Coordinates of C-alpha atoms in Angstrom, one line a residue:
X1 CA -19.9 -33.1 -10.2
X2 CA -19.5 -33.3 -6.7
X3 CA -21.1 -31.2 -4.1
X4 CA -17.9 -29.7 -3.5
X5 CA -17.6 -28.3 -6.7
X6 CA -18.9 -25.6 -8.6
X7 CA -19.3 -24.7 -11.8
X8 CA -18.5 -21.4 -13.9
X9 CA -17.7 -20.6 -18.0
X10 CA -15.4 -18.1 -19.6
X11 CA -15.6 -17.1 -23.0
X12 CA -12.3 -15.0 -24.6
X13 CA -12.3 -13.9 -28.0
X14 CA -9.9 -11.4 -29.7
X15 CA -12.1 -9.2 -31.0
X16 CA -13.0 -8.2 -26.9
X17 CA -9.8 -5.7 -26.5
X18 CA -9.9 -3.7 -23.7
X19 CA -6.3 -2.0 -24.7
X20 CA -2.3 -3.0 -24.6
X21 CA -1.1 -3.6 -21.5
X22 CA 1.2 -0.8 -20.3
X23 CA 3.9 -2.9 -18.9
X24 CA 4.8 -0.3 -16.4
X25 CA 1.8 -1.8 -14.2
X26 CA 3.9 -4.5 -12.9
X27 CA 6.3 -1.6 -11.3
X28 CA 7.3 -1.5 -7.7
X29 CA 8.4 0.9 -5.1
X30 CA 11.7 1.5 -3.4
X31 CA 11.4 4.0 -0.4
X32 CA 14.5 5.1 2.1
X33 CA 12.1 3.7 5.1
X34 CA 12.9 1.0 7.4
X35 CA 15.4 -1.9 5.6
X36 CA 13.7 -1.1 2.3
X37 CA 17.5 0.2 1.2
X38 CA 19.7 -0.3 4.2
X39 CA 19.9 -3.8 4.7
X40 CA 17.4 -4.8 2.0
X41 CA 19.3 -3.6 -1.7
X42 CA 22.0 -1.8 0.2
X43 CA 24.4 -4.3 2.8
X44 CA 28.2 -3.4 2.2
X45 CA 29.8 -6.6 3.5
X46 CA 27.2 -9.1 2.7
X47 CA 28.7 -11.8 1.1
X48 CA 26.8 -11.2 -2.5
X49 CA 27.2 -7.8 -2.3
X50 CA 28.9 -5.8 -4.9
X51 CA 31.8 -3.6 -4.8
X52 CA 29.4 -1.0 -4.6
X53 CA 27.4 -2.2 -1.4
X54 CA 24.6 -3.7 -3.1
X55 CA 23.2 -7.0 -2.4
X56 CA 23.7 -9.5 -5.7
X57 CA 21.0 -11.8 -4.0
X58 CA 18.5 -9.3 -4.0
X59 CA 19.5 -8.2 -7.6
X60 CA 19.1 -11.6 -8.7
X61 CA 15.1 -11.6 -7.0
X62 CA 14.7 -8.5 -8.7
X63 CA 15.7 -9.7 -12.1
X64 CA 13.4 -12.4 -11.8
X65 CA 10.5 -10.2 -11.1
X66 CA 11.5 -8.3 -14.7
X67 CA 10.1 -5.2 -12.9
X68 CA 9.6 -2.6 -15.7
X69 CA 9.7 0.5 -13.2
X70 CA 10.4 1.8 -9.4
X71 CA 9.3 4.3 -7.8
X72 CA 12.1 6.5 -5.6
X73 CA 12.8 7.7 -2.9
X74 CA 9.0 8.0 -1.5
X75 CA 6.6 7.9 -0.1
X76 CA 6.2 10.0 2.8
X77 CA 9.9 10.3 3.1
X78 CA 10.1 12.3 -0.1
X79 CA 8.6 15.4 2.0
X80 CA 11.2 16.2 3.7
X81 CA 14.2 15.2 2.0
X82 CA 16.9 17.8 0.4
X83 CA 18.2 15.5 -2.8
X84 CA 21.5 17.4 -2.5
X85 CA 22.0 15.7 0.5
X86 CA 22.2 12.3 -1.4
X87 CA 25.1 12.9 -4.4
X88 CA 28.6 13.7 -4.5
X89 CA 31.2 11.8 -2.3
X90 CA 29.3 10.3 -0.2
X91 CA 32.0 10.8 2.7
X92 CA 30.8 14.5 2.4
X93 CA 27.1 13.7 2.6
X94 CA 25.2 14.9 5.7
X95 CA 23.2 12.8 8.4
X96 CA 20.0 14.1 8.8
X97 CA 16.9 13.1 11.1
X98 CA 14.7 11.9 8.9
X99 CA 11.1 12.7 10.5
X100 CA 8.9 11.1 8.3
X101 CA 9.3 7.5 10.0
X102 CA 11.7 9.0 12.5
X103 CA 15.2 7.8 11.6
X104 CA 18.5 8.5 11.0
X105 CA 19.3 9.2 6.8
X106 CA 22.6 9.1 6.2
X107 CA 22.6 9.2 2.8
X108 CA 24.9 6.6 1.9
X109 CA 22.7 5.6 -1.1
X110 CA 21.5 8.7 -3.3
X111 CA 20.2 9.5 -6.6
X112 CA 22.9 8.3 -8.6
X113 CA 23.2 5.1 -6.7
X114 CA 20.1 4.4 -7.2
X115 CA 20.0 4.8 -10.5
X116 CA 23.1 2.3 -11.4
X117 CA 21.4 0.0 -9.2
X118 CA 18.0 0.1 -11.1
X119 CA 19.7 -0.2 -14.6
X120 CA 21.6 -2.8 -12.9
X121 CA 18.1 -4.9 -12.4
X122 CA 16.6 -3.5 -15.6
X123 CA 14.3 -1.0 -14.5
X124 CA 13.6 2.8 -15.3
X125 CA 12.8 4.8 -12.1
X126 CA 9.9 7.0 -11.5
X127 CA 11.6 9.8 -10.1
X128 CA 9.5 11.8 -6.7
X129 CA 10.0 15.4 -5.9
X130 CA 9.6 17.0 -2.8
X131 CA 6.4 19.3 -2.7
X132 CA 6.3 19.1 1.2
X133 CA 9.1 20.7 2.2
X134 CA 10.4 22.5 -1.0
X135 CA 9.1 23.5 -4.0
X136 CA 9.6 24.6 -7.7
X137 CA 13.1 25.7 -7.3
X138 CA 14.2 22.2 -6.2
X139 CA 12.1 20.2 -8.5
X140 CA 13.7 21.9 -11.7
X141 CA 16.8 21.7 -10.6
X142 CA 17.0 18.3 -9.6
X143 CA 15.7 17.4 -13.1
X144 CA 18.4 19.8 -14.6
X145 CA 21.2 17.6 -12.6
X146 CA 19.3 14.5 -13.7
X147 CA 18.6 14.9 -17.6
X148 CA 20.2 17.5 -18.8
X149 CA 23.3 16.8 -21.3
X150 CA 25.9 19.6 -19.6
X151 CA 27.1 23.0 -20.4
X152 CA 24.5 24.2 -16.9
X153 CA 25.8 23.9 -13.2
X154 CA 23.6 21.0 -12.2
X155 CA 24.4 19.0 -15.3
X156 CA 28.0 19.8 -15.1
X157 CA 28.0 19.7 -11.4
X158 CA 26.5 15.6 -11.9
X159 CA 29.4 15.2 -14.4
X160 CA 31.5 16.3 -11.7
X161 CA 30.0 13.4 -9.6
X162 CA 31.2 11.4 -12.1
X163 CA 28.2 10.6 -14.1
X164 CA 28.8 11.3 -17.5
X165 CA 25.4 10.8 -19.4
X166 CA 22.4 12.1 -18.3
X167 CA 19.9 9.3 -16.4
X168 CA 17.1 10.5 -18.8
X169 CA 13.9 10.1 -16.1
X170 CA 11.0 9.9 -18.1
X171 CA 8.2 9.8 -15.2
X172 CA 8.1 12.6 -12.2
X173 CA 5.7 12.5 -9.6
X174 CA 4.3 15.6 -8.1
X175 CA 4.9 15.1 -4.4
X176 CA 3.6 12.0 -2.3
X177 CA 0.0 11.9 -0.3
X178 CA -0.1 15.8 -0.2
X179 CA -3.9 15.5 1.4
X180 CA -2.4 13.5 4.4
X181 CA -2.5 15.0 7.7
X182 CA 0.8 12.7 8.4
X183 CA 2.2 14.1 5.3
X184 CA 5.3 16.7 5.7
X185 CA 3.6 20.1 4.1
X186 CA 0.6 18.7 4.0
X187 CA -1.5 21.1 1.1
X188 CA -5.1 21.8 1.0
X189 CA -6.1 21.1 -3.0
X190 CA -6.0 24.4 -3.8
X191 CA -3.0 24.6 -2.4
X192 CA -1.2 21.6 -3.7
X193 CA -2.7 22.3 -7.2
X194 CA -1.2 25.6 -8.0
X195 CA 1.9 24.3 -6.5
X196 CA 1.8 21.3 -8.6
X197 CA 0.8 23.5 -11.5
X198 CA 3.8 25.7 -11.6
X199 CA 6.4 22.6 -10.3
X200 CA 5.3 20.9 -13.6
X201 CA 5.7 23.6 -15.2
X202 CA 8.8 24.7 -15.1
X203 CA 10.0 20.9 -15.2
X204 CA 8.4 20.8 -18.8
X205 CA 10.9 23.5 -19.4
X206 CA 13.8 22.2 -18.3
X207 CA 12.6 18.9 -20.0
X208 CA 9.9 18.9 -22.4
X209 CA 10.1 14.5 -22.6
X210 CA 8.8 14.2 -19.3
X211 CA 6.0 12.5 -17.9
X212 CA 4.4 13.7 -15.0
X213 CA 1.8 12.6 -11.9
X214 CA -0.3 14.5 -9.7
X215 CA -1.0 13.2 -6.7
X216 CA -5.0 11.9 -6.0
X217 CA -6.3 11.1 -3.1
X218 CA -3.6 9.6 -0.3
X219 CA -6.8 6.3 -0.3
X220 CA -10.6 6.3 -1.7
X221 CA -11.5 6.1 2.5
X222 CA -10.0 9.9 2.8
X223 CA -13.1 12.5 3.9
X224 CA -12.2 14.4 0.8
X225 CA -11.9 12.1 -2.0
X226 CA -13.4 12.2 -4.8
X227 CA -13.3 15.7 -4.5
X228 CA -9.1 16.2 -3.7
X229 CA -8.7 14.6 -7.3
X230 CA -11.6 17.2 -9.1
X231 CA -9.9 20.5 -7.4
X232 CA -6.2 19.5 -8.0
X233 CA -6.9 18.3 -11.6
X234 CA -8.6 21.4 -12.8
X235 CA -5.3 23.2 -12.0
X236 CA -3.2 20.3 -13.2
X237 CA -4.9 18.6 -15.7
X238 CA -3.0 20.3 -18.4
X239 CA 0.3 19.5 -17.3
X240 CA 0.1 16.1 -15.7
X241 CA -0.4 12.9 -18.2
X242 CA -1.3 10.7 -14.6
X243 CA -3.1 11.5 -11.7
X244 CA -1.9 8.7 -8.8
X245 CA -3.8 6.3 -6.6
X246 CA -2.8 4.5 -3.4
X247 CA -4.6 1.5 -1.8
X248 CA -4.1 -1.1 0.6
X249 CA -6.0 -3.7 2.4
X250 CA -6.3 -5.7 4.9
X251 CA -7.7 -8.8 7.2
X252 CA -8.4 -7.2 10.6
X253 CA -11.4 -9.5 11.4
X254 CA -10.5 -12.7 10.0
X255 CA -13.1 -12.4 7.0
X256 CA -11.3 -14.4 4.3
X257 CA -14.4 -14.2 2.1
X258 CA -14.6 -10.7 2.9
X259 CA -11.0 -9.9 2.2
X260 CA -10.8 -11.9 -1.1
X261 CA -13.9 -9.3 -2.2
X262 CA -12.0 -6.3 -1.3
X263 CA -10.9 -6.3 -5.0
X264 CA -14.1 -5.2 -5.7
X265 CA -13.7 -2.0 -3.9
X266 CA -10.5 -1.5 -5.8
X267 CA -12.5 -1.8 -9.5
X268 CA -14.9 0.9 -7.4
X269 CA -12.0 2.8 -6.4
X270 CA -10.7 2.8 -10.7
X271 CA -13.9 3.9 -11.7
X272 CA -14.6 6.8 -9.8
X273 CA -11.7 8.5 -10.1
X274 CA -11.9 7.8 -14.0
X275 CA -15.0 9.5 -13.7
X276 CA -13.9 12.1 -11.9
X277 CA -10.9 12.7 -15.0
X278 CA -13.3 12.2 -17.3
X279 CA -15.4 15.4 -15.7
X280 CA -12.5 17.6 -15.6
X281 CA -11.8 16.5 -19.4
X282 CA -15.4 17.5 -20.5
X283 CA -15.1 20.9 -18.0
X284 CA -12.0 21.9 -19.9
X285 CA -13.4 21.0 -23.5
X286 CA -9.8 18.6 -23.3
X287 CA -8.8 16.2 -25.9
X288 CA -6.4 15.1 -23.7
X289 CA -7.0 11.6 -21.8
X290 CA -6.3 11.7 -17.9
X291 CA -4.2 7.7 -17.4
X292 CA -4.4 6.5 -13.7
X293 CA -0.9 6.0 -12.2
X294 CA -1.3 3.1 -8.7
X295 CA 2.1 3.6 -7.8
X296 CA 1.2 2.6 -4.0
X297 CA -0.7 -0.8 -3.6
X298 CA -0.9 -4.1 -1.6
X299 CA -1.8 -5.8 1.4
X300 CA -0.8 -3.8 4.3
X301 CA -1.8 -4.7 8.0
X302 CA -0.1 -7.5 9.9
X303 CA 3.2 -5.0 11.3
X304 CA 0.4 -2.4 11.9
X305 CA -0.9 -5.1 14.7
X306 CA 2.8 -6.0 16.0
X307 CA 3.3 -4.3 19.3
X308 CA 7.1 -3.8 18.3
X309 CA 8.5 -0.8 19.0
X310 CA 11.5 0.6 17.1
X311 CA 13.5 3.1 18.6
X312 CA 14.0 6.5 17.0
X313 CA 16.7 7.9 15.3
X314 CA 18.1 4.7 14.0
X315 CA 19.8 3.7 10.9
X316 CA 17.2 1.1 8.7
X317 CA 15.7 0.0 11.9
X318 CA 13.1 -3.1 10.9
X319 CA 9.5 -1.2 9.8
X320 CA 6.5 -2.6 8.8
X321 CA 7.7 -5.9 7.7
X322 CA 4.6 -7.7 7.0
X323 CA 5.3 -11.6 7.1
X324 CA 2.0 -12.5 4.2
X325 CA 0.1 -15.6 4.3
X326 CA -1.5 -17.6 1.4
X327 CA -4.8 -15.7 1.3
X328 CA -2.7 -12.2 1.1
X329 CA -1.4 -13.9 -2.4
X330 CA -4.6 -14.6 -3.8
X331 CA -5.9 -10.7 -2.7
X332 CA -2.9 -9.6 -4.8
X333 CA -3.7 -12.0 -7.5
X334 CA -7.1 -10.5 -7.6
X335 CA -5.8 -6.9 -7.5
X336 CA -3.3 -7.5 -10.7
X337 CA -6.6 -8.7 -12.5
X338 CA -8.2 -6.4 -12.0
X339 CA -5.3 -3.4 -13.2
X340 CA -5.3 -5.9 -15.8
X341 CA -9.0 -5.9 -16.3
X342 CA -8.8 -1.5 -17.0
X343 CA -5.3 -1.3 -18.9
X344 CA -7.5 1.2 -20.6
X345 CA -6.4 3.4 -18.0
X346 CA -4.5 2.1 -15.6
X347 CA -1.5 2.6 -17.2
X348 CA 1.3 2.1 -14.3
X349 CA 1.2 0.6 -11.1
X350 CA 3.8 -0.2 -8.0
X351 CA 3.7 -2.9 -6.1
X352 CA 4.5 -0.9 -2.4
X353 CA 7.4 -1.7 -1.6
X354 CA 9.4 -4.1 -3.1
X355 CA 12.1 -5.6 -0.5
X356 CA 11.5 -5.9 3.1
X357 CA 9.1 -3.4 3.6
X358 CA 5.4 -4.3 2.7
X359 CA 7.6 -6.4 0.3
X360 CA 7.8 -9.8 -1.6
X361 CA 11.0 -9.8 -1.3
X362 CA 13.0 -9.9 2.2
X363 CA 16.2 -10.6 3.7
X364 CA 18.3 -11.5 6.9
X365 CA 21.1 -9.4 7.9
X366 CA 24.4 -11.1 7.0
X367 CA 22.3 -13.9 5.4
X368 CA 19.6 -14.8 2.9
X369 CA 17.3 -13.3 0.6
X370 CA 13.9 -15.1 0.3
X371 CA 10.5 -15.1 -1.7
X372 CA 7.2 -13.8 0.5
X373 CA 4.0 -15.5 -0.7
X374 CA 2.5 -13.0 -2.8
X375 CA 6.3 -13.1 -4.8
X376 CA 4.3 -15.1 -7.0
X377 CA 1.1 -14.0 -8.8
X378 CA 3.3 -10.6 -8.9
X379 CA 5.8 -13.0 -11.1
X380 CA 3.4 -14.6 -12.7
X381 CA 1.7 -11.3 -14.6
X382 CA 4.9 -9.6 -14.8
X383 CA 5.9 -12.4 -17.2
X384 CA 2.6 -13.7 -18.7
X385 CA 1.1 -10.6 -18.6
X386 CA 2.0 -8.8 -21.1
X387 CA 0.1 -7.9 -24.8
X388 CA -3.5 -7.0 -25.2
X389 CA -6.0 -7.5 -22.6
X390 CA -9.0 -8.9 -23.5
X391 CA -12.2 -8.7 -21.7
X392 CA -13.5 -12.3 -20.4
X393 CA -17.1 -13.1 -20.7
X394 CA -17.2 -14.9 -16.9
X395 CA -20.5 -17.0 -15.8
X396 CA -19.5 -17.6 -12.3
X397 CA -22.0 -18.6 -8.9
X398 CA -21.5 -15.5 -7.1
X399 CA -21.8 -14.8 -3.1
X400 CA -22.3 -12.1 -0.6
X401 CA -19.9 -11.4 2.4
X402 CA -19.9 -8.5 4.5
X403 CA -19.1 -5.5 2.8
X404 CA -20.1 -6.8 -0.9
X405 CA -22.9 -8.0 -2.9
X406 CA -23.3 -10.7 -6.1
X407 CA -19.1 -11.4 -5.4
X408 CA -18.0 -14.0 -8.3
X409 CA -16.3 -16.9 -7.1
X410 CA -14.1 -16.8 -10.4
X411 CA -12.0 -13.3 -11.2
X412 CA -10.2 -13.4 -14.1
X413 CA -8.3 -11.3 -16.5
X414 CA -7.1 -12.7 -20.1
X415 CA -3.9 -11.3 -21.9
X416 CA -3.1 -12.2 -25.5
X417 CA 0.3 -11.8 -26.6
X418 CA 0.2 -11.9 -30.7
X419 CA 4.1 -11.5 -31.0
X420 CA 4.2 -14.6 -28.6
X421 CA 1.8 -16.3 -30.1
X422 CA 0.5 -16.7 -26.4
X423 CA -2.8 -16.3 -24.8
X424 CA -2.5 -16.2 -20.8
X425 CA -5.6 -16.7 -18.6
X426 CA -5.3 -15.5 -15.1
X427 CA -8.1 -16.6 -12.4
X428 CA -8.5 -16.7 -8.5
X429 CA -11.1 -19.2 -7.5
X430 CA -12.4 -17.3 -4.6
X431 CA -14.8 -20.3 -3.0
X432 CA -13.0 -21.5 0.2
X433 CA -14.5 -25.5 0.4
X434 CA -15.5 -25.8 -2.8
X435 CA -13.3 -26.3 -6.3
X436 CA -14.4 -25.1 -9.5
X437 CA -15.2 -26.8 -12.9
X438 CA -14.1 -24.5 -15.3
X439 CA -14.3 -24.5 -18.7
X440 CA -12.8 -21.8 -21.1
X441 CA -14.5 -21.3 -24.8
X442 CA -11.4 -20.1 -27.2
X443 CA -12.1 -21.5 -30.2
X444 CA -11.1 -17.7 -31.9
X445 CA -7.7 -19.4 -31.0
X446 CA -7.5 -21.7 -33.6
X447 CA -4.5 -24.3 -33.1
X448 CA -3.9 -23.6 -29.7
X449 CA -2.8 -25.8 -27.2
X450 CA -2.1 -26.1 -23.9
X451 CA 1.6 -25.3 -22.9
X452 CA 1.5 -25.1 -18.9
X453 CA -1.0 -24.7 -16.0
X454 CA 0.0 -22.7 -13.0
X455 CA -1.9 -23.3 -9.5
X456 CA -0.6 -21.7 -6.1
X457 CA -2.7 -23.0 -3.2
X458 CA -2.1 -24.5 -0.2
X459 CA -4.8 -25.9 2.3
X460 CA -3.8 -23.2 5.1
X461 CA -4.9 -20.2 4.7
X462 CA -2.6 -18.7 6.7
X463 CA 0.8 -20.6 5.6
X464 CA 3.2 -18.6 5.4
X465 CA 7.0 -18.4 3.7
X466 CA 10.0 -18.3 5.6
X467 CA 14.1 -17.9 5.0
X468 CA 14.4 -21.4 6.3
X469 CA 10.9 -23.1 4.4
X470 CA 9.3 -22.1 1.7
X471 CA 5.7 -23.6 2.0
X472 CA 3.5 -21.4 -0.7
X473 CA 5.2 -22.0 -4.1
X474 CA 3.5 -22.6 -7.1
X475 CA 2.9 -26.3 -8.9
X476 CA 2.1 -27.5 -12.5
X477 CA -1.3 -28.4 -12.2
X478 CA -2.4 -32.0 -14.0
X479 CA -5.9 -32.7 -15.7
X480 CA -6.1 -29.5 -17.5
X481 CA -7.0 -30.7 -21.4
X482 CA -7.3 -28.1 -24.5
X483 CA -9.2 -29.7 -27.0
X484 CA -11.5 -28.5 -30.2
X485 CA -11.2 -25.2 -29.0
X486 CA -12.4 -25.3 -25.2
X487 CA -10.2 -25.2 -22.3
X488 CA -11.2 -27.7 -19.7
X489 CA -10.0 -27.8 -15.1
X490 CA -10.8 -28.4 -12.2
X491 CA -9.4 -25.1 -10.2
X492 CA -8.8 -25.8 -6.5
X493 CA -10.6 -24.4 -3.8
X494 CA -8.8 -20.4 -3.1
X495 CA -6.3 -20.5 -5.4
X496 CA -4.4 -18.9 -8.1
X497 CA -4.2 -20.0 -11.3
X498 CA -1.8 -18.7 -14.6
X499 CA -3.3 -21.2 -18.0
X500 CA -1.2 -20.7 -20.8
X501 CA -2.2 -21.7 -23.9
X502 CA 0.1 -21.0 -27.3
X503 CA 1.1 -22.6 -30.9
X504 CA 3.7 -24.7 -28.7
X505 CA 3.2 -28.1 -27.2
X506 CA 1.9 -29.4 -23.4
X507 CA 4.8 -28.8 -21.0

């Protein structure tokens, strides 16, 4: 071993369950905000686009990502926005000034859109209503046009529109960042619980079926989390199945070691509002589990630093369109490990947002649709990632940076999949000079081999992806060996890493 490498173990077993993996925790986020719909999934004219306006490139990116849910139509947007604006012929449909991110909505793309579009790419839609502006009046009767069957004037009145069959939303979300002073009707808890209380419900009448989420804390940094979460759950614990979470991070002082720690905060973050359930369960003598819902997540702070400045009341004007680098993709590698690593009760999750804005996904006006570097440990659990999660038994050199103590070079997060016959390791090598000598103890896998070894890394840091290169894609990795029950690699120095071992043969 070289003084440039390291050492570390991992033992997996399947007795170590931590639960199933919901699969909705590879979800995503679609929100009427910058080019997020027009010009990013919505482009009437582009040469892939449909005979509906929707981009067939995008689609295609979409499909690939096999993303399980999406979140719609916000976000902060949601707060203000009448959903009757957005169906029936959409010649009819007003313009409105949208004053969340201060824009022109002209509702070309509505509810019903929407929702061919999503079945188009696969996914069920978690469905927000509006809790800023609006209410329990609005809330039931946009599920009533949504899921009910007919013979009522909102379901008849969305038969009218020419949608025959109910959409049958599953999952509602109580409003959107409801503690935020940039929020639209922004509620004290008290406030937004009783609110949220009665909103749900009267949507449980309308719809027994439903899922719902209350809205937590608009970030763990707010001055009144945990708190927000134990005030608003005692008046909505009953009704709600999820309470939400919303996190992002960022590189501000060009800490790389610091940044690829911030995971840590994030398991911090998990835990203490599982807690905080957990209390309101035992205060109400509840047999009911509390599941956390992280339908906002990512890296989010390179547009916050561009001096660009978009003028107002504008149709999909470009908004925070965060070009990531390489080290952005091993933050979000170590973020879906971690949602992996508590599947106990992290049972959905969305990936915010999902094309252009805060996205993996972007496109050019009039031209291409491309893949941003964190595209890819997002693809990489969405596909491998599915089955039971097991806990891994990780001896790792640890470090300290700035913020945290006793970091572990190696995260990782193990899924089996039995129906597969698969068993999926997933592991960030956080150590910036040094590679790492890993070796993986699964003899409770008996037969096992080796079928592929993923590695994304690139010696920049900072690389980034473009519409005309593509410089951070992932590679097979060579020198990986399964044999009498150990796995045996060198990882690279901060990278990402998918090993997948199954009853087939080396790739």
């Amino acid at each position: 071993m070289s003084q440039d490498t390291i050492k570390a173990t991992l033992i997996v077993d399947k007795s170590f369950v931590i639960a199933e993996v919901d699969k909705r925790i590879y979800g995503s986020f679609i929100e009427h905000l910058g080019r997020a719909v027009y010009g990013g999934i919505y482009e009437p004219g582009h040469s892939t686009s449909d005979i509906h306006g929707f981009r067939g490139d995008v689609k295609s990116l979409v499909r690939e990502l096999n993303v399980p849910i999406i979140r719609y139509p916000g976000g902060n947007f949601v707060s203000g926005y009448n959903w009757e604006d957005g169906v029936g012929p959409v010649e009819d449909r007003a313009r409105r000034l949208e004053l969340a991110w201060r824009t022109i909505e002209p509702n070309e793309v509505g509810t019903n859109e929407f929702m061919n579009w999503a079945k188009e790419v696969g996914s069920e839609v978690m469905m927000a209503v509006n809790l800023g502006t609006r209410g329990v009046d609005a809330a039931r009767n946009l599920l009533e046009y949504c899921n009910h069957p007919g013979g009522t004037y909102w379901s008849d009145l969305r038969r009218k529109h020419g949608v025959e069959q109910p959409h049958q939303i599953k999952t509602w979300c109580l409003g959107n960042e409801m503690d935020g002073p940039w929020q639209i009707g922004q509620k004290t808890a008290v406030e937004y619980g009783r609110l949220a209380y009665e909103t749900g419900k009267a949507m449980r009448l309308v719809d027994p079926s439903i899922e719902l989420v209350s809205c937590g804390s608009s970030s763990s940094a707010m001055p009144t989390f945990p708190e927000w979460e134990a005030v608003t759950l005692d008046h909505t614990y009953d009704v709600a199945d999820f309470v939400s979470l919303h996190q992002y991070y960022g590189n501000r002082d060009k800490d790389t070691a610091n940044f690829l720690a911030r995971s840590m905060d994030l398991e911090h973050f998990i835990n203490t509002v599982t807690s905080t359930c957990d209390y309101i369960k035992a205060k109400k003598r509840s047999k009911k589990t509390m599941y956390l819902s992280f339908d906002e997540w990512n890296v989010w702070y390179h547009s916050n630093e561009s001096d660009t400045k978009i003028e107002p009341w504008t149709v999909g004007p470009p908004q925070l369109e965060d070009q990531y680098n390489f080290e952005d993709a091993l933050l979000i590698g170590s973020m879906l490990i971690t949602f992996l690593r508590h599947a106990d009760r992290v049972k959905m999750a969305c990936l915010a947002q999902l094309v252009n804005v805060i996205a993996p996904i972007m496109t050019e006006a009039g031209g291409t649709a491309w893949k941003q570097t964190i595209f890819y440990p997002y693809l990489h659990t969405s596909l491998y990632g599915r089955g039971v999660s097991l806990q891994p038994i990780v001896n790792s050199p640890k470090y300290d940076a700035q913020d945290y103590t006793d970091v572990p070079y190696l995260d990782s997060a193990i899924v089996y999949n039995e129906e597969a016959d698969e068993l999926t390791i997933f592991a960030v090598n956080r150590h910036l000079e040094a590679g790492m000598l890993l070796k993986c103890d699964v003899r409770g896998f008996e037969g096992y081999t080796l079928i592929e070894h993923i590695v994304l890394q690139h010696d920049d840091l900072l690389a980034v992806n473009t519409a005309q290169e593509e410089k951070v894609k992932p590679a097979k990795a060579t020198g990986t060996v399964c044999k009498d029950g150990f796995v045996e690699t060198l990882v690279s120095k901060a990278s990402w890493n998918v090993i997948r071992l199954g009853k087939g043969s080396l790739n």
